[in-house]
Coordinates of N, CA and C in Angstrom, one line a residue:
M1173 N 105.4 90.4 141.6 CA 104.2 91.2 141.4 C 104.2 91.9 140.0
N1174 N 105.3 92.6 139.6 CA 105.4 93.2 138.4 C 105.3 92.3 137.2
S1175 N 105.9 91.1 137.4 CA 105.8 90.1 136.3 C 104.4 89.6 136.1
K1176 N 103.6 89.5 137.1 CA 102.2 89.1 137.0 C 101.4 90.1 136.2
K1177 N 101.7 91.4 136.5 CA 101.0 92.5 135.8 C 101.4 92.5 134.4
L1178 N 102.6 92.3 134.1 CA 103.1 92.3 132.7 C 102.5 91.1 131.9
L1179 N 102.4 90.0 132.6 CA 101.8 88.8 131.9 C 100.3 89.1 131.6
I1180 N 99.6 89.6 132.6 CA 98.2 89.9 132.4 C 98.0 91.0 131.2
F1181 N 98.9 92.0 131.2 CA 98.8 93.0 130.2 C 99.0 92.4 128.8
L1182 N 100.0 91.5 128.7 CA 100.3 90.9 127.4 C 99.2 90.0 126.9
I1183 N 98.6 89.3 127.8 CA 97.4 88.4 127.5 C 96.3 89.3 127.0
L1184 N 96.0 90.3 127.7 CA 94.9 91.2 127.3 C 95.1 92.0 126.0
A1185 N 96.4 92.4 125.9 CA 96.7 93.1 124.6 C 96.6 92.2 123.4
N1186 N 96.9 90.9 123.6 CA 96.8 90.0 122.5 C 95.3 89.7 122.1
C1187 N 94.4 89.8 123.1 CA 93.0 89.6 122.9 C 92.4 90.7 122.0
F1188 N 92.9 91.9 122.1 CA 92.4 93.0 121.4 C 93.1 93.4 120.1
S1189 N 93.8 92.4 119.6 CA 94.5 92.7 118.3 C 93.5 92.7 117.2
G1190 N 93.7 93.5 116.2 CA 92.7 93.7 115.1 C 93.4 93.5 113.8
V1191 N 92.6 93.4 112.7 CA 93.0 93.2 111.4 C 92.6 94.5 110.6
A1192 N 93.5 95.1 109.9 CA 93.2 96.3 109.1 C 93.3 96.0 107.6
Q1193 N 92.8 96.9 106.8 CA 93.0 96.7 105.4 C 94.4 96.8 105.0
K1194 N 94.7 96.3 103.8 CA 96.1 96.3 103.3 C 96.4 97.8 103.0
S1195 N 97.6 98.2 103.4 CA 98.0 99.6 103.1 C 99.2 99.7 102.1
D1196 N 99.0 100.5 101.1 CA 100.1 100.7 100.2 C 101.1 101.7 100.8
F1197 N 102.4 101.5 100.5 CA 103.4 102.4 101.0 C 103.4 103.7 100.3
G1198 N 103.6 104.8 101.0 CA 103.7 106.1 100.4 C 104.4 107.0 101.4
N1199 N 104.6 108.3 101.1 CA 105.2 109.2 102.0 C 104.6 110.6 101.9
W1200 N 104.8 111.4 102.9 CA 104.4 112.8 102.9 C 105.5 113.6 103.6
L1201 N 106.3 114.3 102.8 CA 107.4 115.1 103.3 C 107.0 116.5 103.4
I1202 N 107.3 117.2 104.5 CA 106.9 118.6 104.7 C 108.1 119.4 105.2
Y1203 N 108.2 120.6 104.6 CA 109.2 121.5 105.1 C 108.5 122.9 105.3
F1204 N 108.7 123.4 106.5 CA 108.2 124.8 106.8 C 109.4 125.6 107.2
G1205 N 109.5 126.8 106.6 CA 110.6 127.7 107.0 C 110.1 129.1 107.2
N1206 N 110.7 129.8 108.1 CA 110.4 131.2 108.4 C 111.7 131.9 108.7
Q1207 N 112.1 132.8 107.8 CA 113.4 133.5 108.0 C 113.2 135.0 108.2
K1208 N 113.7 135.5 109.2 CA 113.6 136.9 109.5 C 114.5 137.7 108.6
I1209 N 113.9 138.7 107.9 CA 114.7 139.6 107.0 C 115.1 140.8 107.7
T1210 N 114.1 141.5 108.3 CA 114.3 142.7 109.2 C 113.5 142.5 110.4
K1211 N 113.5 143.5 111.3 CA 112.7 143.4 112.5 C 111.2 143.2 112.2
K1212 N 110.7 143.8 111.1 CA 109.3 143.7 110.7 C 108.9 142.7 109.6
L1213 N 109.9 142.3 108.8 CA 109.7 141.5 107.6 C 110.2 140.1 107.8
N1214 N 109.4 139.1 107.4 CA 109.9 137.7 107.4 C 109.6 137.0 106.0
L1215 N 110.4 136.1 105.7 CA 110.2 135.3 104.5 C 109.7 133.9 104.9
W1216 N 108.5 133.5 104.4 CA 107.9 132.3 104.8 C 107.9 131.3 103.7
N1217 N 108.2 130.0 103.9 CA 108.2 129.0 102.9 C 107.5 127.7 103.4
E1218 N 106.9 127.0 102.4 CA 106.4 125.7 102.7 C 106.5 124.8 101.5
I1219 N 106.9 123.6 101.7 CA 107.0 122.6 100.6 C 106.4 121.3 101.2
Q1220 N 105.4 120.7 100.4 CA 104.8 119.4 100.8 C 104.9 118.5 99.5
Y1221 N 105.5 117.4 99.7 CA 105.6 116.4 98.7 C 104.9 115.1 99.1
R1222 N 103.9 114.6 98.4 CA 103.2 113.4 98.7 C 103.4 112.4 97.5
S1223 N 103.7 111.2 97.8 CA 103.8 110.2 96.7 C 103.3 108.9 97.1
Y1224 N 103.0 108.1 96.1 CA 102.5 106.7 96.3 C 103.5 105.7 96.8
N1225 N 104.7 105.8 96.1 CA 105.7 104.8 96.3 C 107.1 105.5 96.6
A1226 N 107.2 106.0 97.8 CA 108.4 106.7 98.3 C 108.7 107.9 97.4
F1227 N 109.4 107.7 96.3 CA 109.7 108.8 95.4 C 109.5 108.5 93.9
G1228 N 109.2 109.5 93.1 CA 109.0 109.2 91.7 C 107.6 109.1 91.2
D1229 N 106.7 108.8 92.1 CA 105.3 108.7 91.7 C 104.5 109.7 92.5
T1230 N 104.6 111.0 92.0 CA 104.1 112.1 92.8 C 102.6 112.1 92.8
E1231 N 102.0 112.2 94.0 CA 100.5 112.4 94.1 C 100.2 113.9 94.2
Q1232 N 101.0 114.6 95.0 CA 100.8 116.0 95.2 C 102.0 116.7 95.5
L1233 N 102.2 117.9 94.9 CA 103.3 118.8 95.2 C 102.7 120.2 95.5
L1234 N 103.0 120.7 96.7 CA 102.5 122.0 97.1 C 103.7 122.9 97.5
L1235 N 103.8 124.0 96.8 CA 104.9 125.0 97.1 C 104.2 126.3 97.4
R1236 N 104.6 126.9 98.6 CA 104.1 128.2 99.0 C 105.2 129.0 99.5
T1237 N 105.1 130.3 99.2 CA 106.1 131.3 99.7 C 105.4 132.6 99.9
G1238 N 105.9 133.4 100.8 CA 105.3 134.7 101.1 C 106.2 135.6 101.9
I1239 N 105.8 136.8 101.9 CA 106.5 137.8 102.8 C 105.5 138.3 103.9
S1240 N 105.9 138.2 105.1 CA 105.0 138.6 106.2 C 105.5 139.9 106.8
Y1241 N 104.6 140.7 107.3 CA 104.9 142.0 108.0 C 104.4 141.8 109.4
N1242 N 105.3 142.0 110.4 CA 104.9 141.9 111.8 C 104.2 143.1 112.3
L1243 N 103.0 143.0 112.8 CA 102.2 144.1 113.3 C 102.6 144.4 114.7
S1244 N 102.9 143.4 115.5 CA 103.3 143.6 116.9 C 104.3 142.5 117.3
E1245 N 104.8 142.6 118.5 CA 105.8 141.6 119.0 C 105.1 140.3 119.4
N1246 N 103.8 140.2 119.4 CA 103.1 139.0 119.8 C 102.8 138.1 118.6
N1247 N 103.6 138.1 117.6 CA 103.4 137.3 116.4 C 102.1 137.6 115.6
N1248 N 101.5 138.8 115.8 CA 100.4 139.2 114.9 C 101.0 139.8 113.6
N1249 N 100.7 139.1 112.5 CA 101.3 139.6 111.3 C 100.4 139.4 110.1
I1250 N 100.7 140.0 109.0 CA 100.0 140.0 107.7 C 101.0 139.3 106.7
L1251 N 100.4 138.3 106.0 CA 101.3 137.6 105.0 C 100.6 137.6 103.7
G1252 N 101.4 137.9 102.7 CA 101.0 137.9 101.3 C 102.0 137.0 100.5
G1253 N 101.4 136.1 99.7 CA 102.3 135.2 99.0 C 101.7 134.5 97.8
Y1254 N 102.4 133.4 97.4 CA 102.0 132.7 96.2 C 102.0 131.2 96.5
A1255 N 101.1 130.4 95.9 CA 101.1 129.0 96.1 C 101.0 128.3 94.7
Y1256 N 101.7 127.2 94.6 CA 101.6 126.3 93.4 C 101.2 124.9 93.9
L1257 N 100.2 124.3 93.2 CA 99.7 123.0 93.6 C 99.6 122.1 92.4
N1258 N 100.3 121.0 92.4 CA 100.2 120.0 91.3 C 99.7 118.7 92.0
S1259 N 98.5 118.3 91.5 CA 97.9 117.1 92.2 C 97.4 116.1 91.2
K1260 N 97.5 114.8 91.5 CA 97.0 113.7 90.7 C 96.0 112.9 91.5
N1261 N 95.1 112.2 90.9 CA 94.2 111.3 91.6 C 95.0 110.0 91.8
Y1262 N 94.6 109.3 92.8 CA 95.3 108.1 93.2 C 95.3 107.0 92.1
N1263 N 94.3 107.0 91.3 CA 94.2 106.0 90.2 C 95.1 106.3 89.0
N1264 N 95.8 107.5 89.1 CA 96.8 107.9 88.1 C 96.3 108.1 86.7
R1265 N 95.0 108.4 86.6 CA 94.4 108.6 85.3 C 94.2 110.1 84.9
I1266 N 93.9 110.9 85.9 CA 93.5 112.2 85.7 C 94.5 113.2 86.4
K1267 N 95.0 114.2 85.7 CA 95.8 115.2 86.3 C 95.0 116.4 86.6
V1268 N 95.1 116.9 87.8 CA 94.4 118.2 88.1 C 95.5 119.2 88.4
R1269 N 95.4 120.3 87.7 CA 96.3 121.4 88.0 C 95.5 122.7 88.4
I1270 N 95.9 123.3 89.5 CA 95.3 124.5 89.9 C 96.2 125.7 89.9

């Protein structure tokens, strides 16, 4: 009984296969960190690295850090910080810095 269901599933799954456009290899690495300094203060960090070809061909680099103040025990807080963004177009001709 189960083998018949599996066979039917495989046949139907094969009927619905599709073709997509060619995709270039790339990656998107993300790190989020939140470190408690005191009962009311936290240090918050974020790093995002996006590239076209694994490493070395940076598309975007985003660095953010900040200090947050906890207003209550329910994670209500205020955060002030700094962000750095270095971004390039995919065609690698124009550099955009913010």
